[in-house]
mmCIF file of C-alpha atoms in Angstrom:
data_model
loop_
_atom_site.group_PDB
_atom_site.id
_atom_site.type_symbol
_atom_site.label_atom_id
_atom_site.label_comp_id
_atom_site.label_asym_id
_atom_site.label_seq_id
_atom_site.Cartn_x
_atom_site.Cartn_y
_atom_site.Cartn_z
ATOM 1 C CA MET A 1274 135.082 46.815 131.655
ATOM 2 C CA LEU A 1275 133.474 44.954 128.764
ATOM 3 C CA LEU A 1276 132.619 42.106 131.087
ATOM 4 C CA LEU A 1277 130.944 44.499 133.487
ATOM 5 C CA ALA A 1278 128.927 46.104 130.668
ATOM 6 C CA CYS A 1279 127.951 42.678 129.352
ATOM 7 C CA THR A 1280 126.963 41.501 132.829
ATOM 8 C CA PHE A 1281 124.825 44.576 133.365
ATOM 9 C CA ALA A 1282 123.249 44.171 129.917
ATOM 10 C CA ALA A 1283 122.686 40.449 130.554
ATOM 11 C CA ALA A 1284 120.814 41.266 133.695
ATOM 12 C CA MET A 1285 118.577 43.642 131.787
ATOM 13 C CA SER A 1286 117.961 41.847 128.492
ATOM 14 C CA GLY A 1287 120.836 39.600 127.518
ATOM 15 C CA CYS A 1288 124.387 40.012 126.292
ATOM 16 C CA GLY A 1289 125.405 40.365 122.695
ATOM 17 C CA SER A 1290 127.310 42.493 120.233
ATOM 18 C CA THR A 1291 126.028 45.738 118.825
ATOM 19 C CA GLU A 1292 125.119 44.169 115.471
ATOM 20 C CA GLU A 1293 123.101 41.417 117.146
ATOM 21 C CA SER A 1294 121.163 43.770 119.384
ATOM 22 C CA THR A 1295 120.149 46.064 116.542
ATOM 23 C CA ALA A 1296 119.140 43.175 114.325
ATOM 24 C CA GLU A 1297 116.843 41.731 116.983
ATOM 25 C CA GLN A 1298 115.161 45.016 117.891
ATOM 26 C CA PRO A 1299 112.414 46.136 115.536
ATOM 27 C CA LEU A 1300 112.881 49.539 113.953
ATOM 28 C CA PRO A 1301 110.502 52.231 115.199
ATOM 29 C CA ALA A 1302 107.612 52.987 112.878
ATOM 30 C CA PRO A 1303 107.964 56.162 110.850
ATOM 31 C CA PRO A 1304 105.909 59.079 112.126
ATOM 32 C CA PRO A 1305 102.514 59.508 110.480
ATOM 33 C CA PRO A 1306 102.509 61.930 107.535
ATOM 34 C CA HIS A 1307 101.571 65.520 108.234
ATOM 35 C CA PRO A 1308 97.889 66.172 107.353
ATOM 36 C CA ALA A 1309 98.872 68.877 104.861
ATOM 37 C CA SER A 1310 101.131 66.476 102.944
ATOM 38 C CA THR A 1311 98.359 63.902 102.437
ATOM 39 C CA ALA A 1312 95.921 66.469 101.074
ATOM 40 C CA GLU A 1313 95.954 67.377 97.432
ATOM 41 C CA PRO A 1314 98.752 69.780 96.491
ATOM 42 C CA ARG A 1315 98.055 73.419 97.193
ATOM 43 C CA ARG A 1316 97.021 75.282 94.080
ATOM 44 C CA THR A 1317 98.486 78.705 93.499
ATOM 45 C CA LEU A 1318 96.650 81.504 91.792
ATOM 46 C CA GLU A 1319 98.345 83.023 88.826
ATOM 47 C CA PHE A 1320 96.982 86.248 87.426
ATOM 48 C CA GLU A 1321 98.125 89.392 85.808
ATOM 49 C CA THR A 1322 96.992 92.767 87.037
ATOM 50 C CA ARG A 1323 97.846 95.854 85.098
ATOM 51 C CA THR A 1324 97.613 99.349 86.442
ATOM 52 C CA ASP A 1325 97.980 102.712 84.862
ATOM 53 C CA THR A 1326 100.159 105.080 86.795
ATOM 54 C CA VAL A 1327 100.018 108.819 87.042
ATOM 55 C CA THR A 1328 103.045 110.793 88.120
ATOM 56 C CA ALA A 1329 102.131 113.756 90.263
ATOM 57 C CA VAL A 1330 104.189 116.834 89.519
ATOM 58 C CA HIS A 1331 104.097 119.948 91.652
ATOM 59 C CA GLY A 1332 102.972 123.005 89.683
ATOM 60 C CA SER A 1333 106.362 124.693 90.085
ATOM 61 C CA GLU A 1334 108.112 121.644 88.576
ATOM 62 C CA ARG A 1335 106.258 121.789 85.236
ATOM 63 C CA SER A 1336 108.369 122.573 82.206
ATOM 64 C CA THR A 1337 105.449 124.226 80.407
ATOM 65 C CA PRO A 1338 102.811 126.476 81.934
ATOM 66 C CA PRO A 1339 99.313 125.020 82.242
ATOM 67 C CA ILE A 1340 96.884 125.681 79.404
ATOM 68 C CA GLY A 1341 94.904 128.878 79.888
ATOM 69 C CA GLY A 1342 97.048 129.840 82.875
ATOM 70 C CA ARG A 1343 95.272 127.500 85.302
ATOM 71 C CA ILE A 1344 96.421 124.280 86.889
ATOM 72 C CA ILE A 1345 94.194 121.292 86.247
ATOM 73 C CA GLN A 1346 93.349 119.413 89.444
ATOM 74 C CA ILE A 1347 92.013 115.919 89.066
ATOM 75 C CA ARG A 1348 89.533 115.296 91.827
ATOM 76 C CA TYR A 1349 86.975 112.745 90.570
ATOM 77 C CA MET A 1350 86.827 109.342 88.864
ATOM 78 C CA VAL A 1351 84.046 106.919 87.958
ATOM 79 C CA GLN A 1352 84.271 103.599 89.781
ATOM 80 C CA ILE A 1353 82.765 100.843 87.686
ATOM 81 C CA GLY A 1354 83.182 98.007 90.140
ATOM 82 C CA ALA A 1355 84.927 96.421 93.109
ATOM 83 C CA PHE A 1356 85.822 92.726 92.986
ATOM 84 C CA LYS A 1357 87.399 90.100 95.217
ATOM 85 C CA ASP A 1358 88.462 87.956 92.257
ATOM 86 C CA PRO A 1359 91.606 89.428 90.660
ATOM 87 C CA HIS A 1360 90.932 87.671 87.343
ATOM 88 C CA HIS A 1361 87.497 89.239 87.041
ATOM 89 C CA ALA A 1362 88.845 92.660 88.044
ATOM 90 C CA SER A 1363 91.553 92.454 85.367
ATOM 91 C CA ALA A 1364 88.998 91.461 82.725
ATOM 92 C CA VAL A 1365 86.720 94.400 83.624
ATOM 93 C CA GLN A 1366 89.716 96.739 83.561
ATOM 94 C CA ALA A 1367 90.868 95.522 80.136
ATOM 95 C CA LEU A 1368 87.372 95.851 78.648
ATOM 96 C CA ALA A 1369 86.955 99.404 79.994
ATOM 97 C CA ARG A 1370 90.389 100.397 78.675
ATOM 98 C CA GLN A 1371 89.480 99.017 75.241
ATOM 99 C CA ARG A 1372 86.084 100.740 75.167
ATOM 100 C CA TYR A 1373 87.114 104.167 76.413
ATOM 101 C CA ARG A 1374 90.780 104.504 75.419
ATOM 102 C CA MET A 1375 91.632 106.237 78.690
ATOM 103 C CA PRO A 1376 93.529 105.285 81.828
ATOM 104 C CA VAL A 1377 91.713 102.689 83.912
ATOM 105 C CA LEU A 1378 93.052 102.113 87.419
ATOM 106 C CA ASN A 1379 92.935 98.792 89.226
ATOM 107 C CA ASP A 1380 93.528 99.701 92.870
ATOM 108 C CA TYR A 1381 93.676 97.011 95.537
ATOM 109 C CA HIS A 1382 92.105 98.088 98.821
ATOM 110 C CA ALA A 1383 93.751 95.840 101.436
ATOM 111 C CA GLY A 1384 91.307 96.774 104.205
ATOM 112 C CA LEU A 1385 88.347 95.585 102.153
ATOM 113 C CA GLY A 1386 90.160 92.911 100.147
ATOM 114 C CA LEU A 1387 88.743 94.370 96.924
ATOM 115 C CA TYR A 1388 90.141 95.365 93.551
ATOM 116 C CA GLN A 1389 88.538 98.718 92.692
ATOM 117 C CA ILE A 1390 88.271 99.549 88.987
ATOM 118 C CA ARG A 1391 88.120 103.292 88.289
ATOM 119 C CA LEU A 1392 88.403 105.319 85.122
ATOM 120 C CA GLY A 1393 88.608 108.864 83.903
ATOM 121 C CA PHE A 1394 90.212 111.879 85.503
ATOM 122 C CA PHE A 1395 87.743 114.705 86.040
ATOM 123 C CA GLU A 1396 88.057 118.163 87.554
ATOM 124 C CA SER A 1397 84.474 118.370 88.747
ATOM 125 C CA ARG A 1398 81.820 116.026 90.045
ATOM 126 C CA GLU A 1399 79.501 117.267 87.294
ATOM 127 C CA SER A 1400 81.886 116.283 84.478
ATOM 128 C CA ALA A 1401 82.344 112.821 86.046
ATOM 129 C CA ARG A 1402 78.578 112.451 86.381
ATOM 130 C CA LYS A 1403 78.072 113.367 82.708
ATOM 131 C CA PHE A 1404 80.664 110.798 81.657
ATOM 132 C CA ARG A 1405 78.909 108.145 83.757
ATOM 133 C CA GLU A 1406 75.600 108.981 82.027
ATOM 134 C CA GLN A 1407 77.286 108.549 78.623
ATOM 135 C CA MET A 1408 78.579 105.151 79.763
ATOM 136 C CA LEU A 1409 75.063 104.086 80.772
ATOM 137 C CA GLN A 1410 73.633 105.185 77.408
ATOM 138 C CA ALA A 1411 76.339 103.382 75.438
ATOM 139 C CA TYR A 1412 76.186 100.169 77.501
ATOM 140 C CA PRO A 1413 72.823 99.991 79.270
ATOM 141 C CA GLY A 1414 72.799 97.533 82.121
ATOM 142 C CA GLU A 1415 76.583 97.045 82.267
ATOM 143 C CA TYR A 1416 77.569 100.068 84.341
ATOM 144 C CA LYS A 1417 74.343 100.657 86.259
ATOM 145 C CA ASP A 1418 76.152 100.113 89.585
ATOM 146 C CA SER A 1419 78.938 102.594 88.789
ATOM 147 C CA TRP A 1420 79.336 105.775 90.797
ATOM 148 C CA VAL A 1421 81.429 108.936 91.001
ATOM 149 C CA VAL A 1422 84.230 108.892 93.570
ATOM 150 C CA GLN A 1423 86.167 111.816 94.940
ATOM 151 C CA LEU A 1424 89.913 111.379 95.217
ATOM 152 C CA LYS A 1425 91.383 112.061 98.639
ATOM 153 C CA ARG A 1426 94.248 114.505 98.829
#
């Protein structure tokens, strides 16, 4: 059987042992590197986003009755900006929280790819508008693009 295999191999390329045939044959070249591996390493973004949360409680679940016998319904906020850069959005949020000492929400809107910074909880559009005017007087030029938003229920 070995003789037959050697004869067949001799007809094709020559006869020899396994060690000899592998030593004579050049090793295949390694595959070219993947284009992504030759590029500079992928940088990852690291950022911290803080949000204030509000727990909604049904009126019948309250342990104490509402002040003045009426339930306060938060319907409006003042949006002070919308940003693609999460670092910038977090900085604007932190500054507003420091200035106004009130909850400042940093909501990510996936459809738009924007971080929306909103503050204040107001019952009426008029009270939100008045707060916005106070912001503009205190920091002229900084919040000129802010606007009142109505919360969807």
